[in-house]
Amino acid sequence: MSEVPLPDLLDIEDLDLRNEFTEILAKGDNIRIERIVSKGHASQDGFWYDQDQAEWIVVVQGSAELEFASPQRKVTLLPLEHLLIPAHCRHRVVWTSTSTETIWLAVFFDATN
């Protein structure tokens, strides 16, 4: 049996990062896993994410700051720090590192209590 090559989440050398890069790594019923690569990217002024699904994020490399609308607060994420964002929790990206690429893993799913 031949081996399937494993993708490298840190392999970003061929990416054009003039815009933030997003790719779906896996998806299924009510779940999606994305790799996001940012470098100096942020949400547009006045823009807030308000998603129907919960989102669990981890910063694999780099750093970023998120802002939340209610309660109003900012959270800085460093490598290997993670955060669960409930569905409809309004948030935005304030900044991502300009000195290195920020690589995120984001898991979107329907949360149950």
PDB file of N, CA and C in Angstrom:
ATOM      1  N   MET A   1       0.846  -1.169   0.000  1.00  0.00           N
ATOM      2  CA  MET A   1       0.000   0.000   0.000  1.00  0.00           C
ATOM      3  C   MET A   1       0.894   1.236   0.000  1.00  0.00           C
ATOM      4  N   SER A   2       0.634   2.167  -0.906  1.00  0.00           N
ATOM      5  CA  SER A   2       1.450   3.378  -0.967  1.00  0.00           C
ATOM      6  C   SER A   2       0.985   4.379   0.087  1.00  0.00           C
ATOM      7  N   GLU A   3       1.928   5.182   0.551  1.00  0.00           N
ATOM      8  CA  GLU A   3       1.612   6.168   1.580  1.00  0.00           C
ATOM      9  C   GLU A   3       1.039   7.430   0.942  1.00  0.00           C
ATOM     10  N   VAL A   4       0.062   7.998   1.606  1.00  0.00           N
ATOM     11  CA  VAL A   4      -0.515   9.258   1.177  1.00  0.00           C
ATOM     12  C   VAL A   4       0.315  10.371   1.810  1.00  0.00           C
ATOM     13  N   PRO A   5       0.819  11.338   1.013  1.00  0.00           N
ATOM     14  CA  PRO A   5       1.615  12.406   1.614  1.00  0.00           C
ATOM     15  C   PRO A   5       0.762  13.254   2.549  1.00  0.00           C
ATOM     16  N   LEU A   6       1.335  13.607   3.680  1.00  0.00           N
ATOM     17  CA  LEU A   6       0.619  14.432   4.644  1.00  0.00           C
ATOM     18  C   LEU A   6       0.807  15.903   4.304  1.00  0.00           C
ATOM     19  N   PRO A   7      -0.267  16.660   4.285  1.00  0.00           N
ATOM     20  CA  PRO A   7      -0.130  18.097   4.018  1.00  0.00           C
ATOM     21  C   PRO A   7       0.545  18.782   5.204  1.00  0.00           C
ATOM     22  N   ASP A   8       1.313  19.796   4.928  1.00  0.00           N
ATOM     23  CA  ASP A   8       2.021  20.555   5.947  1.00  0.00           C
ATOM     24  C   ASP A   8       1.277  21.866   6.170  1.00  0.00           C
ATOM     25  N   LEU A   9       0.703  22.039   7.343  1.00  0.00           N
ATOM     26  CA  LEU A   9      -0.058  23.251   7.641  1.00  0.00           C
ATOM     27  C   LEU A   9       0.803  24.505   7.598  1.00  0.00           C
ATOM     28  N   LEU A  10       2.109  24.341   7.758  1.00  0.00           N
ATOM     29  CA  LEU A  10       3.019  25.482   7.764  1.00  0.00           C
ATOM     30  C   LEU A  10       3.577  25.803   6.384  1.00  0.00           C
ATOM     31  N   ASP A  11       3.237  25.006   5.378  1.00  0.00           N
ATOM     32  CA  ASP A  11       3.733  25.241   4.017  1.00  0.00           C
ATOM     33  C   ASP A  11       2.936  26.379   3.380  1.00  0.00           C
ATOM     34  N   ILE A  12       3.544  27.562   3.375  1.00  0.00           N
ATOM     35  CA  ILE A  12       2.850  28.749   2.871  1.00  0.00           C
ATOM     36  C   ILE A  12       3.672  29.489   1.832  1.00  0.00           C
ATOM     37  N   GLU A  13       4.794  28.905   1.406  1.00  0.00           N
ATOM     38  CA  GLU A  13       5.720  29.655   0.545  1.00  0.00           C
ATOM     39  C   GLU A  13       5.138  30.047  -0.805  1.00  0.00           C
ATOM     40  N   ASP A  14       4.169  29.317  -1.320  1.00  0.00           N
ATOM     41  CA  ASP A  14       3.604  29.644  -2.634  1.00  0.00           C
ATOM     42  C   ASP A  14       2.315  30.468  -2.558  1.00  0.00           C
ATOM     43  N   LEU A  15       1.939  30.911  -1.370  1.00  0.00           N
ATOM     44  CA  LEU A  15       0.685  31.645  -1.219  1.00  0.00           C
ATOM     45  C   LEU A  15       0.857  33.123  -1.545  1.00  0.00           C
ATOM     46  N   ASP A  16      -0.114  33.677  -2.229  1.00  0.00           N
ATOM     47  CA  ASP A  16      -0.174  35.110  -2.489  1.00  0.00           C
ATOM     48  C   ASP A  16      -0.976  35.721  -1.343  1.00  0.00           C
ATOM     49  N   LEU A  17      -0.301  36.453  -0.460  1.00  0.00           N
ATOM     50  CA  LEU A  17      -0.968  36.968   0.734  1.00  0.00           C
ATOM     51  C   LEU A  17      -1.339  38.445   0.638  1.00  0.00           C
ATOM     52  N   ARG A  18      -1.514  38.927  -0.600  1.00  0.00           N
ATOM     53  CA  ARG A  18      -2.065  40.285  -0.717  1.00  0.00           C
ATOM     54  C   ARG A  18      -3.462  40.316  -0.098  1.00  0.00           C
ATOM     55  N   ASN A  19      -4.152  39.188  -0.178  1.00  0.00           N
ATOM     56  CA  ASN A  19      -5.432  38.995   0.511  1.00  0.00           C
ATOM     57  C   ASN A  19      -5.260  37.826   1.469  1.00  0.00           C
ATOM     58  N   GLU A  20      -6.059  37.808   2.512  1.00  0.00           N
ATOM     59  CA  GLU A  20      -6.022  36.689   3.448  1.00  0.00           C
ATOM     60  C   GLU A  20      -6.361  35.405   2.685  1.00  0.00           C
ATOM     61  N   PHE A  21      -5.651  34.321   3.002  1.00  0.00           N
ATOM     62  CA  PHE A  21      -5.844  33.031   2.331  1.00  0.00           C
ATOM     63  C   PHE A  21      -6.678  32.127   3.225  1.00  0.00           C
ATOM     64  N   THR A  22      -7.695  31.495   2.637  1.00  0.00           N
ATOM     65  CA  THR A  22      -8.536  30.550   3.363  1.00  0.00           C
ATOM     66  C   THR A  22      -8.722  29.304   2.510  1.00  0.00           C
ATOM     67  N   GLU A  23      -8.587  28.151   3.167  1.00  0.00           N
ATOM     68  CA  GLU A  23      -8.871  26.893   2.468  1.00  0.00           C
ATOM     69  C   GLU A  23      -9.605  25.938   3.398  1.00  0.00           C
ATOM     70  N   ILE A  24     -10.546  25.200   2.830  1.00  0.00           N
ATOM     71  CA  ILE A  24     -11.279  24.194   3.593  1.00  0.00           C
ATOM     72  C   ILE A  24     -10.452  22.917   3.590  1.00  0.00           C
ATOM     73  N   LEU A  25     -10.113  22.442   4.795  1.00  0.00           N
ATOM     74  CA  LEU A  25      -9.331  21.211   4.929  1.00  0.00           C
ATOM     75  C   LEU A  25     -10.221  19.977   5.007  1.00  0.00           C
ATOM     76  N   ALA A  26     -11.387  20.135   5.628  1.00  0.00           N
ATOM     77  CA  ALA A  26     -12.334  19.023   5.762  1.00  0.00           C
ATOM     78  C   ALA A  26     -13.700  19.603   6.078  1.00  0.00           C
ATOM     79  N   LYS A  27     -14.733  18.868   5.691  1.00  0.00           N
ATOM     80  CA  LYS A  27     -16.084  19.298   6.043  1.00  0.00           C
ATOM     81  C   LYS A  27     -17.002  18.093   6.066  1.00  0.00           C
ATOM     82  N   GLY A  28     -18.085  18.248   6.798  1.00  0.00           N
ATOM     83  CA  GLY A  28     -19.082  17.202   6.914  1.00  0.00           C
ATOM     84  C   GLY A  28     -20.388  17.828   7.346  1.00  0.00           C
ATOM     85  N   ASP A  29     -21.316  17.001   7.750  1.00  0.00           N
ATOM     86  CA  ASP A  29     -22.594  17.525   8.222  1.00  0.00           C
ATOM     87  C   ASP A  29     -22.348  18.446   9.403  1.00  0.00           C
ATOM     88  N   ASN A  30     -22.657  19.714   9.233  1.00  0.00           N
ATOM     89  CA  ASN A  30     -22.608  20.707  10.308  1.00  0.00           C
ATOM     90  C   ASN A  30     -21.223  20.956  10.889  1.00  0.00           C
ATOM     91  N   ILE A  31     -20.152  20.675  10.127  1.00  0.00           N
ATOM     92  CA  ILE A  31     -18.797  20.977  10.590  1.00  0.00           C
ATOM     93  C   ILE A  31     -17.914  21.318   9.391  1.00  0.00           C
ATOM     94  N   ARG A  32     -17.009  22.278   9.597  1.00  0.00           N
ATOM     95  CA  ARG A  32     -16.051  22.667   8.560  1.00  0.00           C
ATOM     96  C   ARG A  32     -14.752  23.051   9.248  1.00  0.00           C
ATOM     97  N   ILE A  33     -13.632  22.580   8.720  1.00  0.00           N
ATOM     98  CA  ILE A  33     -12.316  22.907   9.260  1.00  0.00           C
ATOM     99  C   ILE A  33     -11.564  23.685   8.193  1.00  0.00           C
ATOM    100  N   GLU A  34     -11.075  24.874   8.570  1.00  0.00           N
ATOM    101  CA  GLU A  34     -10.366  25.738   7.624  1.00  0.00           C
ATOM    102  C   GLU A  34      -8.967  26.060   8.125  1.00  0.00           C
ATOM    103  N   ARG A  35      -8.070  26.263   7.174  1.00  0.00           N
ATOM    104  CA  ARG A  35      -6.770  26.867   7.460  1.00  0.00           C
ATOM    105  C   ARG A  35      -6.842  28.275   6.898  1.00  0.00           C
ATOM    106  N   ILE A  36      -6.484  29.235   7.729  1.00  0.00           N
ATOM    107  CA  ILE A  36      -6.493  30.643   7.332  1.00  0.00           C
ATOM    108  C   ILE A  36      -5.079  31.177   7.525  1.00  0.00           C
ATOM    109  N   VAL A  37      -4.582  31.901   6.531  1.00  0.00           N
ATOM    110  CA  VAL A  37      -3.245  32.491   6.623  1.00  0.00           C
ATOM    111  C   VAL A  37      -3.384  33.996   6.421  1.00  0.00           C
ATOM    112  N   SER A  38      -2.913  34.753   7.405  1.00  0.00           N
ATOM    113  CA  SER A  38      -3.005  36.211   7.399  1.00  0.00           C
ATOM    114  C   SER A  38      -1.613  36.800   7.576  1.00  0.00           C
ATOM    115  N   LYS A  39      -1.403  37.977   7.046  1.00  0.00           N
ATOM    116  CA  LYS A  39      -0.174  38.732   7.322  1.00  0.00           C
ATOM    117  C   LYS A  39      -0.522  40.211   7.234  1.00  0.00           C
ATOM    118  N   GLY A  40      -0.765  40.798   8.405  1.00  0.00           N
ATOM    119  CA  GLY A  40      -1.158  42.197   8.451  1.00  0.00           C
ATOM    120  C   GLY A  40      -2.613  42.435   8.092  1.00  0.00           C
ATOM    121  N   HIS A  41      -3.405  41.391   8.009  1.00  0.00           N
ATOM    122  CA  HIS A  41      -4.812  41.536   7.659  1.00  0.00           C
ATOM    123  C   HIS A  41      -5.648  41.810   8.905  1.00  0.00           C
ATOM    124  N   ALA A  42      -6.763  42.488   8.705  1.00  0.00           N
ATOM    125  CA  ALA A  42      -7.710  42.802   9.770  1.00  0.00           C
ATOM    126  C   ALA A  42      -9.092  42.951   9.154  1.00  0.00           C
ATOM    127  N   SER A  43     -10.107  42.918  10.008  1.00  0.00           N
ATOM    128  CA  SER A  43     -11.465  43.169   9.532  1.00  0.00           C
ATOM    129  C   SER A  43     -11.591  44.623   9.101  1.00  0.00           C
ATOM    130  N   GLN A  44     -12.424  44.876   8.124  1.00  0.00           N
ATOM    131  CA  GLN A  44     -12.673  46.247   7.690  1.00  0.00           C
ATOM    132  C   GLN A  44     -13.324  47.026   8.823  1.00  0.00           C
ATOM    133  N   ASP A  45     -13.054  48.325   8.879  1.00  0.00           N
ATOM    134  CA  ASP A  45     -13.670  49.186   9.895  1.00  0.00           C
ATOM    135  C   ASP A  45     -15.178  49.010   9.873  1.00  0.00           C
ATOM    136  N   GLY A  46     -15.750  48.803  11.047  1.00  0.00           N
ATOM    137  CA  GLY A  46     -17.192  48.673  11.172  1.00  0.00           C
ATOM    138  C   GLY A  46     -17.751  47.290  10.871  1.00  0.00           C
ATOM    139  N   PHE A  47     -16.893  46.352  10.391  1.00  0.00           N
ATOM    140  CA  PHE A  47     -17.367  45.007  10.060  1.00  0.00           C
ATOM    141  C   PHE A  47     -17.277  44.099  11.281  1.00  0.00           C
ATOM    142  N   TRP A  48     -18.337  43.336  11.516  1.00  0.00           N
ATOM    143  CA  TRP A  48     -18.367  42.345  12.599  1.00  0.00           C
ATOM    144  C   TRP A  48     -18.826  41.003  12.038  1.00  0.00           C
ATOM    145  N   TYR A  49     -18.123  39.933  12.395  1.00  0.00           N
ATOM    146  CA  TYR A  49     -18.612  38.586  12.095  1.00  0.00           C
ATOM    147  C   TYR A  49     -19.776  38.297  13.035  1.00  0.00           C
ATOM    148  N   ASP A  50     -20.832  37.687  12.497  1.00  0.00           N
ATOM    149  CA  ASP A  50     -21.991  37.241  13.277  1.00  0.00           C
ATOM    150  C   ASP A  50     -22.437  35.939  12.630  1.00  0.00           C
ATOM    151  N   GLN A  51     -21.865  34.845  13.088  1.00  0.00           N
ATOM    152  CA  GLN A  51     -21.980  33.554  12.412  1.00  0.00           C
ATOM    153  C   GLN A  51     -23.046  32.671  13.047  1.00  0.00           C
ATOM    154  N   ASP A  52     -23.688  31.850  12.212  1.00  0.00           N
ATOM    155  CA  ASP A  52     -24.707  30.919  12.680  1.00  0.00           C
ATOM    156  C   ASP A  52     -24.116  29.741  13.441  1.00  0.00           C
ATOM    157  N   GLN A  53     -22.835  29.440  13.223  1.00  0.00           N
ATOM    158  CA  GLN A  53     -22.189  28.320  13.888  1.00  0.00           C
ATOM    159  C   GLN A  53     -21.181  28.812  14.920  1.00  0.00           C
ATOM    160  N   ALA A  54     -20.888  27.950  15.893  1.00  0.00           N
ATOM    161  CA  ALA A  54     -19.795  28.219  16.819  1.00  0.00           C
ATOM    162  C   ALA A  54     -18.484  28.070  16.044  1.00  0.00           C
ATOM    163  N   GLU A  55     -17.438  28.716  16.544  1.00  0.00           N
ATOM    164  CA  GLU A  55     -16.125  28.638  15.887  1.00  0.00           C
ATOM    165  C   GLU A  55     -15.053  28.444  16.951  1.00  0.00           C
ATOM    166  N   TRP A  56     -14.288  27.378  16.806  1.00  0.00           N
ATOM    167  CA  TRP A  56     -13.126  27.157  17.665  1.00  0.00           C
ATOM    168  C   TRP A  56     -11.908  27.497  16.823  1.00  0.00           C
ATOM    169  N   ILE A  57     -11.041  28.374  17.333  1.00  0.00           N
ATOM    170  CA  ILE A  57      -9.853  28.776  16.589  1.00  0.00           C
ATOM    171  C   ILE A  57      -8.606  28.528  17.420  1.00  0.00           C
ATOM    172  N   VAL A  58      -7.533  28.212  16.722  1.00  0.00           N
ATOM    173  CA  VAL A  58      -6.219  28.104  17.343  1.00  0.00           C
ATOM    174  C   VAL A  58      -5.231  28.787  16.410  1.00  0.00           C
ATOM    175  N   VAL A  59      -4.337  29.579  16.986  1.00  0.00           N
ATOM    176  CA  VAL A  59      -3.260  30.189  16.215  1.00  0.00           C
ATOM    177  C   VAL A  59      -2.094  29.207  16.242  1.00  0.00           C
ATOM    178  N   VAL A  60      -1.713  28.709  15.087  1.00  0.00           N
ATOM    179  CA  VAL A  60      -0.615  27.754  14.974  1.00  0.00           C
ATOM    180  C   VAL A  60       0.721  28.492  14.952  1.00  0.00           C
ATOM    181  N   GLN A  61       0.739  29.630  14.280  1.00  0.00           N
ATOM    182  CA  GLN A  61       1.945  30.449  14.125  1.00  0.00           C
ATOM    183  C   GLN A  61       1.504  31.905  14.031  1.00  0.00           C
ATOM    184  N   GLY A  62       2.344  32.818  14.514  1.00  0.00           N
ATOM    185  CA  GLY A  62       2.030  34.241  14.420  1.00  0.00           C
ATOM    186  C   GLY A  62       1.246  34.727  15.617  1.00  0.00           C
ATOM    187  N   SER A  63       0.497  35.800  15.424  1.00  0.00           N
ATOM    188  CA  SER A  63      -0.308  36.372  16.503  1.00  0.00           C
ATOM    189  C   SER A  63      -1.417  37.222  15.902  1.00  0.00           C
ATOM    190  N   ALA A  64      -2.440  37.463  16.732  1.00  0.00           N
ATOM    191  CA  ALA A  64      -3.587  38.237  16.274  1.00  0.00           C
ATOM    192  C   ALA A  64      -4.332  38.780  17.483  1.00  0.00           C
ATOM    193  N   GLU A  65      -5.138  39.797  17.228  1.00  0.00           N
ATOM    194  CA  GLU A  65      -6.012  40.313  18.279  1.00  0.00           C
ATOM    195  C   GLU A  65      -7.436  40.339  17.752  1.00  0.00           C
ATOM    196  N   LEU A  66      -8.349  39.800  18.543  1.00  0.00           N
ATOM    197  CA  LEU A  66      -9.770  39.802  18.230  1.00  0.00           C
ATOM    198  C   LEU A  66     -10.482  40.762  19.165  1.00  0.00           C
ATOM    199  N   GLU A  67     -11.537  41.371  18.663  1.00  0.00           N
ATOM    200  CA  GLU A  67     -12.375  42.237  19.473  1.00  0.00           C
ATOM    201  C   GLU A  67     -13.779  41.653  19.491  1.00  0.00           C
ATOM    202  N   PHE A  68     -14.406  41.692  20.652  1.00  0.00           N
ATOM    203  CA  PHE A  68     -15.759  41.187  20.826  1.00  0.00           C
ATOM    204  C   PHE A  68     -16.679  42.343  21.183  1.00  0.00           C
ATOM    205  N   ALA A  69     -17.905  42.291  20.663  1.00  0.00           N
ATOM    206  CA  ALA A  69     -18.846  43.397  20.846  1.00  0.00           C
ATOM    207  C   ALA A  69     -19.524  43.374  22.210  1.00  0.00           C
ATOM    208  N   SER A  70     -19.909  42.186  22.689  1.00  0.00           N
ATOM    209  CA  SER A  70     -20.660  42.129  23.935  1.00  0.00           C
ATOM    210  C   SER A  70     -20.373  40.825  24.678  1.00  0.00           C
ATOM    211  N   PRO A  71     -19.750  40.877  25.837  1.00  0.00           N
ATOM    212  CA  PRO A  71     -19.230  42.101  26.444  1.00  0.00           C
ATOM    213  C   PRO A  71     -18.020  42.601  25.654  1.00  0.00           C
ATOM    214  N   GLN A  72     -17.876  43.913  25.615  1.00  0.00           N
ATOM    215  CA  GLN A  72     -16.790  44.505  24.838  1.00  0.00           C
ATOM    216  C   GLN A  72     -15.452  44.143  25.470  1.00  0.00           C
ATOM    217  N   ARG A  73     -14.584  43.514  24.651  1.00  0.00           N
ATOM    218  CA  ARG A  73     -13.251  43.143  25.125  1.00  0.00           C
ATOM    219  C   ARG A  73     -12.380  42.795  23.937  1.00  0.00           C
ATOM    220  N   LYS A  74     -11.070  42.807  24.162  1.00  0.00           N
ATOM    221  CA  LYS A  74     -10.110  42.395  23.141  1.00  0.00           C
ATOM    222  C   LYS A  74      -9.294  41.245  23.696  1.00  0.00           C
ATOM    223  N   VAL A  75      -8.962  40.298  22.809  1.00  0.00           N
ATOM    224  CA  VAL A  75      -8.187  39.118  23.193  1.00  0.00           C
ATOM    225  C   VAL A  75      -7.037  38.970  22.211  1.00  0.00           C
ATOM    226  N   THR A  76      -5.814  38.914  22.730  1.00  0.00           N
ATOM    227  CA  THR A  76      -4.636  38.663  21.897  1.00  0.00           C
ATOM    228  C   THR A  76      -4.335  37.170  21.940  1.00  0.00           C
ATOM    229  N   LEU A  77      -4.126  36.584  20.765  1.00  0.00           N
ATOM    230  CA  LEU A  77      -3.809  35.161  20.653  1.00  0.00           C
ATOM    231  C   LEU A  77      -2.383  34.997  20.141  1.00  0.00           C
ATOM    232  N   LEU A  78      -1.615  34.172  20.834  1.00  0.00           N
ATOM    233  CA  LEU A  78      -0.245  33.829  20.472  1.00  0.00           C
ATOM    234  C   LEU A  78      -0.215  32.381  20.021  1.00  0.00           C
ATOM    235  N   PRO A  79       0.923  31.884  19.506  1.00  0.00           N
ATOM    236  CA  PRO A  79       0.967  30.508  19.021  1.00  0.00           C
ATOM    237  C   PRO A  79       0.469  29.488  20.045  1.00  0.00           C
ATOM    238  N   LEU A  80      -0.388  28.611  19.557  1.00  0.00           N
ATOM    239  CA  LEU A  80      -1.001  27.495  20.264  1.00  0.00           C
ATOM    240  C   LEU A  80      -2.070  27.920  21.266  1.00  0.00           C
ATOM    241  N   GLU A  81      -2.414  29.194  21.293  1.00  0.00           N
ATOM    242  CA  GLU A  81      -3.540  29.627  22.114  1.00  0.00           C
ATOM    243  C   GLU A  81      -4.814  29.464  21.292  1.00  0.00           C
ATOM    244  N   HIS A  82      -5.889  29.089  21.975  1.00  0.00           N
ATOM    245  CA  HIS A  82      -7.142  28.813  21.269  1.00  0.00           C
ATOM    246  C   HIS A  82      -8.304  29.464  21.990  1.00  0.00           C
ATOM    247  N   LEU A  83      -9.422  29.526  21.278  1.00  0.00           N
ATOM    248  CA  LEU A  83     -10.582  30.238  21.780  1.00  0.00           C
ATOM    249  C   LEU A  83     -11.833  29.658  21.140  1.00  0.00           C
ATOM    250  N   LEU A  84     -12.895  29.554  21.924  1.00  0.00           N
ATOM    251  CA  LEU A  84     -14.195  29.135  21.407  1.00  0.00           C
ATOM    252  C   LEU A  84     -15.086  30.363  21.308  1.00  0.00           C
ATOM    253  N   ILE A  85     -15.621  30.602  20.124  1.00  0.00           N
ATOM    254  CA  ILE A  85     -16.511  31.739  19.879  1.00  0.00           C
ATOM    255  C   ILE A  85     -17.912  31.171  19.640  1.00  0.00           C
ATOM    256  N   PRO A  86     -18.840  31.446  20.552  1.00  0.00           N
ATOM    257  CA  PRO A  86     -20.198  30.916  20.368  1.00  0.00           C
ATOM    258  C   PRO A  86     -20.862  31.483  19.110  1.00  0.00           C
ATOM    259  N   ALA A  87     -21.838  30.776  18.615  1.00  0.00           N
ATOM    260  CA  ALA A  87     -22.623  31.266  17.476  1.00  0.00           C
ATOM    261  C   ALA A  87     -23.218  32.629  17.830  1.00  0.00           C
ATOM    262  N   HIS A  88     -23.253  33.509  16.864  1.00  0.00           N
ATOM    263  CA  HIS A  88     -23.821  34.860  16.982  1.00  0.00           C
ATOM    264  C   HIS A  88     -23.105  35.748  18.000  1.00  0.00           C
ATOM    265  N   CYS A  89     -21.896  35.393  18.359  1.00  0.00           N
ATOM    266  CA  CYS A  89     -21.063  36.262  19.196  1.00  0.00           C
ATOM    267  C   CYS A  89     -20.310  37.189  18.236  1.00  0.00           C
ATOM    268  N   ARG A  90     -20.712  38.441  18.198  1.00  0.00           N
ATOM    269  CA  ARG A  90     -20.132  39.380  17.227  1.00  0.00           C
ATOM    270  C   ARG A  90     -18.661  39.633  17.571  1.00  0.00           C
ATOM    271  N   HIS A  91     -17.814  39.457  16.544  1.00  0.00           N
ATOM    272  CA  HIS A  91     -16.376  39.627  16.741  1.00  0.00           C
ATOM    273  C   HIS A  91     -15.726  40.108  15.451  1.00  0.00           C
ATOM    274  N   ARG A  92     -14.511  40.608  15.583  1.00  0.00           N
ATOM    275  CA  ARG A  92     -13.755  41.083  14.421  1.00  0.00           C
ATOM    276  C   ARG A  92     -12.274  40.887  14.702  1.00  0.00           C
ATOM    277  N   VAL A  93     -11.486  40.868  13.633  1.00  0.00           N
ATOM    278  CA  VAL A  93     -10.030  40.774  13.749  1.00  0.00           C
ATOM    279  C   VAL A  93      -9.488  42.201  13.763  1.00  0.00           C
ATOM    280  N   VAL A  94      -8.836  42.586  14.865  1.00  0.00           N
ATOM    281  CA  VAL A  94      -8.273  43.928  15.000  1.00  0.00           C
ATOM    282  C   VAL A  94      -6.966  44.021  14.223  1.00  0.00           C
ATOM    283  N   TRP A  95      -6.097  43.004  14.373  1.00  0.00           N
ATOM    284  CA  TRP A  95      -4.833  42.969  13.642  1.00  0.00           C
ATOM    285  C   TRP A  95      -4.293  41.548  13.627  1.00  0.00           C
ATOM    286  N   THR A  96      -3.450  41.283  12.646  1.00  0.00           N
ATOM    287  CA  THR A  96      -2.624  40.080  12.629  1.00  0.00           C
ATOM    288  C   THR A  96      -1.185  40.542  12.419  1.00  0.00           C
ATOM    289  N   SER A  97      -0.260  39.721  12.823  1.00  0.00           N
ATOM    290  CA  SER A  97       1.154  40.072  12.757  1.00  0.00           C
ATOM    291  C   SER A  97       1.560  40.535  11.363  1.00  0.00           C
ATOM    292  N   THR A  98       2.375  41.580  11.322  1.00  0.00           N
ATOM    293  CA  THR A  98       2.927  42.042  10.048  1.00  0.00           C
ATOM    294  C   THR A  98       4.326  41.503   9.820  1.00  0.00           C
ATOM    295  N   SER A  99       4.945  40.959  10.873  1.00  0.00           N
ATOM    296  CA  SER A  99       6.329  40.487  10.751  1.00  0.00           C
ATOM    297  C   SER A  99       6.419  39.020  10.349  1.00  0.00           C
ATOM    298  N   THR A 100       5.360  38.265  10.550  1.00  0.00           N
ATOM    299  CA  THR A 100       5.324  36.859  10.153  1.00  0.00           C
ATOM    300  C   THR A 100       3.890  36.490   9.808  1.00  0.00           C
ATOM    301  N   GLU A 101       3.714  35.442   9.074  1.00  0.00           N
ATOM    302  CA  GLU A 101       2.378  34.982   8.722  1.00  0.00           C
ATOM    303  C   GLU A 101       1.689  34.417   9.964  1.00  0.00           C
ATOM    304  N   THR A 102       0.419  34.704  10.097  1.00  0.00           N
ATOM    305  CA  THR A 102      -0.390  34.097  11.143  1.00  0.00           C
ATOM    306  C   THR A 102      -1.181  32.975  10.508  1.00  0.00           C
ATOM    307  N   ILE A 103      -0.980  31.775  11.032  1.00  0.00           N
ATOM    308  CA  ILE A 103      -1.675  30.592  10.520  1.00  0.00           C
ATOM    309  C   ILE A 103      -2.687  30.164  11.581  1.00  0.00           C
ATOM    310  N   TRP A 104      -3.935  30.143  11.178  1.00  0.00           N
ATOM    311  CA  TRP A 104      -5.033  29.759  12.063  1.00  0.00           C
ATOM    312  C   TRP A 104      -5.615  28.424  11.614  1.00  0.00           C
ATOM    313  N   LEU A 105      -6.148  27.671  12.548  1.00  0.00           N
ATOM    314  CA  LEU A 105      -7.071  26.585  12.243  1.00  0.00           C
ATOM    315  C   LEU A 105      -8.400  27.008  12.837  1.00  0.00           C
ATOM    316  N   ALA A 106      -9.445  26.910  12.061  1.00  0.00           N
ATOM    317  CA  ALA A 106     -10.779  27.290  12.510  1.00  0.00           C
ATOM    318  C   ALA A 106     -11.726  26.117  12.272  1.00  0.00           C
ATOM    319  N   VAL A 107     -12.450  25.756  13.312  1.00  0.00           N
ATOM    320  CA  VAL A 107     -13.434  24.681  13.224  1.00  0.00           C
ATOM    321  C   VAL A 107     -14.806  25.300  13.473  1.00  0.00           C
ATOM    322  N   PHE A 108     -15.659  25.248  12.459  1.00  0.00           N
ATOM    323  CA  PHE A 108     -17.013  25.786  12.534  1.00  0.00           C
ATOM    324  C   PHE A 108     -17.961  24.602  12.730  1.00  0.00           C
ATOM    325  N   PHE A 109     -18.864  24.707  13.719  1.00  0.00           N
ATOM    326  CA  PHE A 109     -19.738  23.576  14.010  1.00  0.00           C
ATOM    327  C   PHE A 109     -21.009  24.053  14.695  1.00  0.00           C
ATOM    328  N   ASP A 110     -22.027  23.197  14.640  1.00  0.00           N
ATOM    329  CA  ASP A 110     -23.271  23.467  15.345  1.00  0.00           C
ATOM    330  C   ASP A 110     -23.098  22.984  16.785  1.00  0.00           C
ATOM    331  N   ALA A 111     -23.076  23.920  17.721  1.00  0.00           N
ATOM    332  CA  ALA A 111     -22.875  23.569  19.128  1.00  0.00           C
ATOM    333  C   ALA A 111     -24.197  23.144  19.750  1.00  0.00           C
ATOM    334  N   THR A 112     -24.121  22.205  20.654  1.00  0.00           N
ATOM    335  CA  THR A 112     -25.292  21.769  21.417  1.00  0.00           C
ATOM    336  C   THR A 112     -24.956  21.904  22.887  1.00  0.00           C
ATOM    337  N   ASN A 113     -25.967  22.090  23.687  1.00  0.00           N
ATOM    338  CA  ASN A 113     -25.759  22.236  25.144  1.00  0.00           C
ATOM    339  C   ASN A 113     -25.739  20.885  25.808  1.00  0.00           C
TER     340      ASN A 113
END
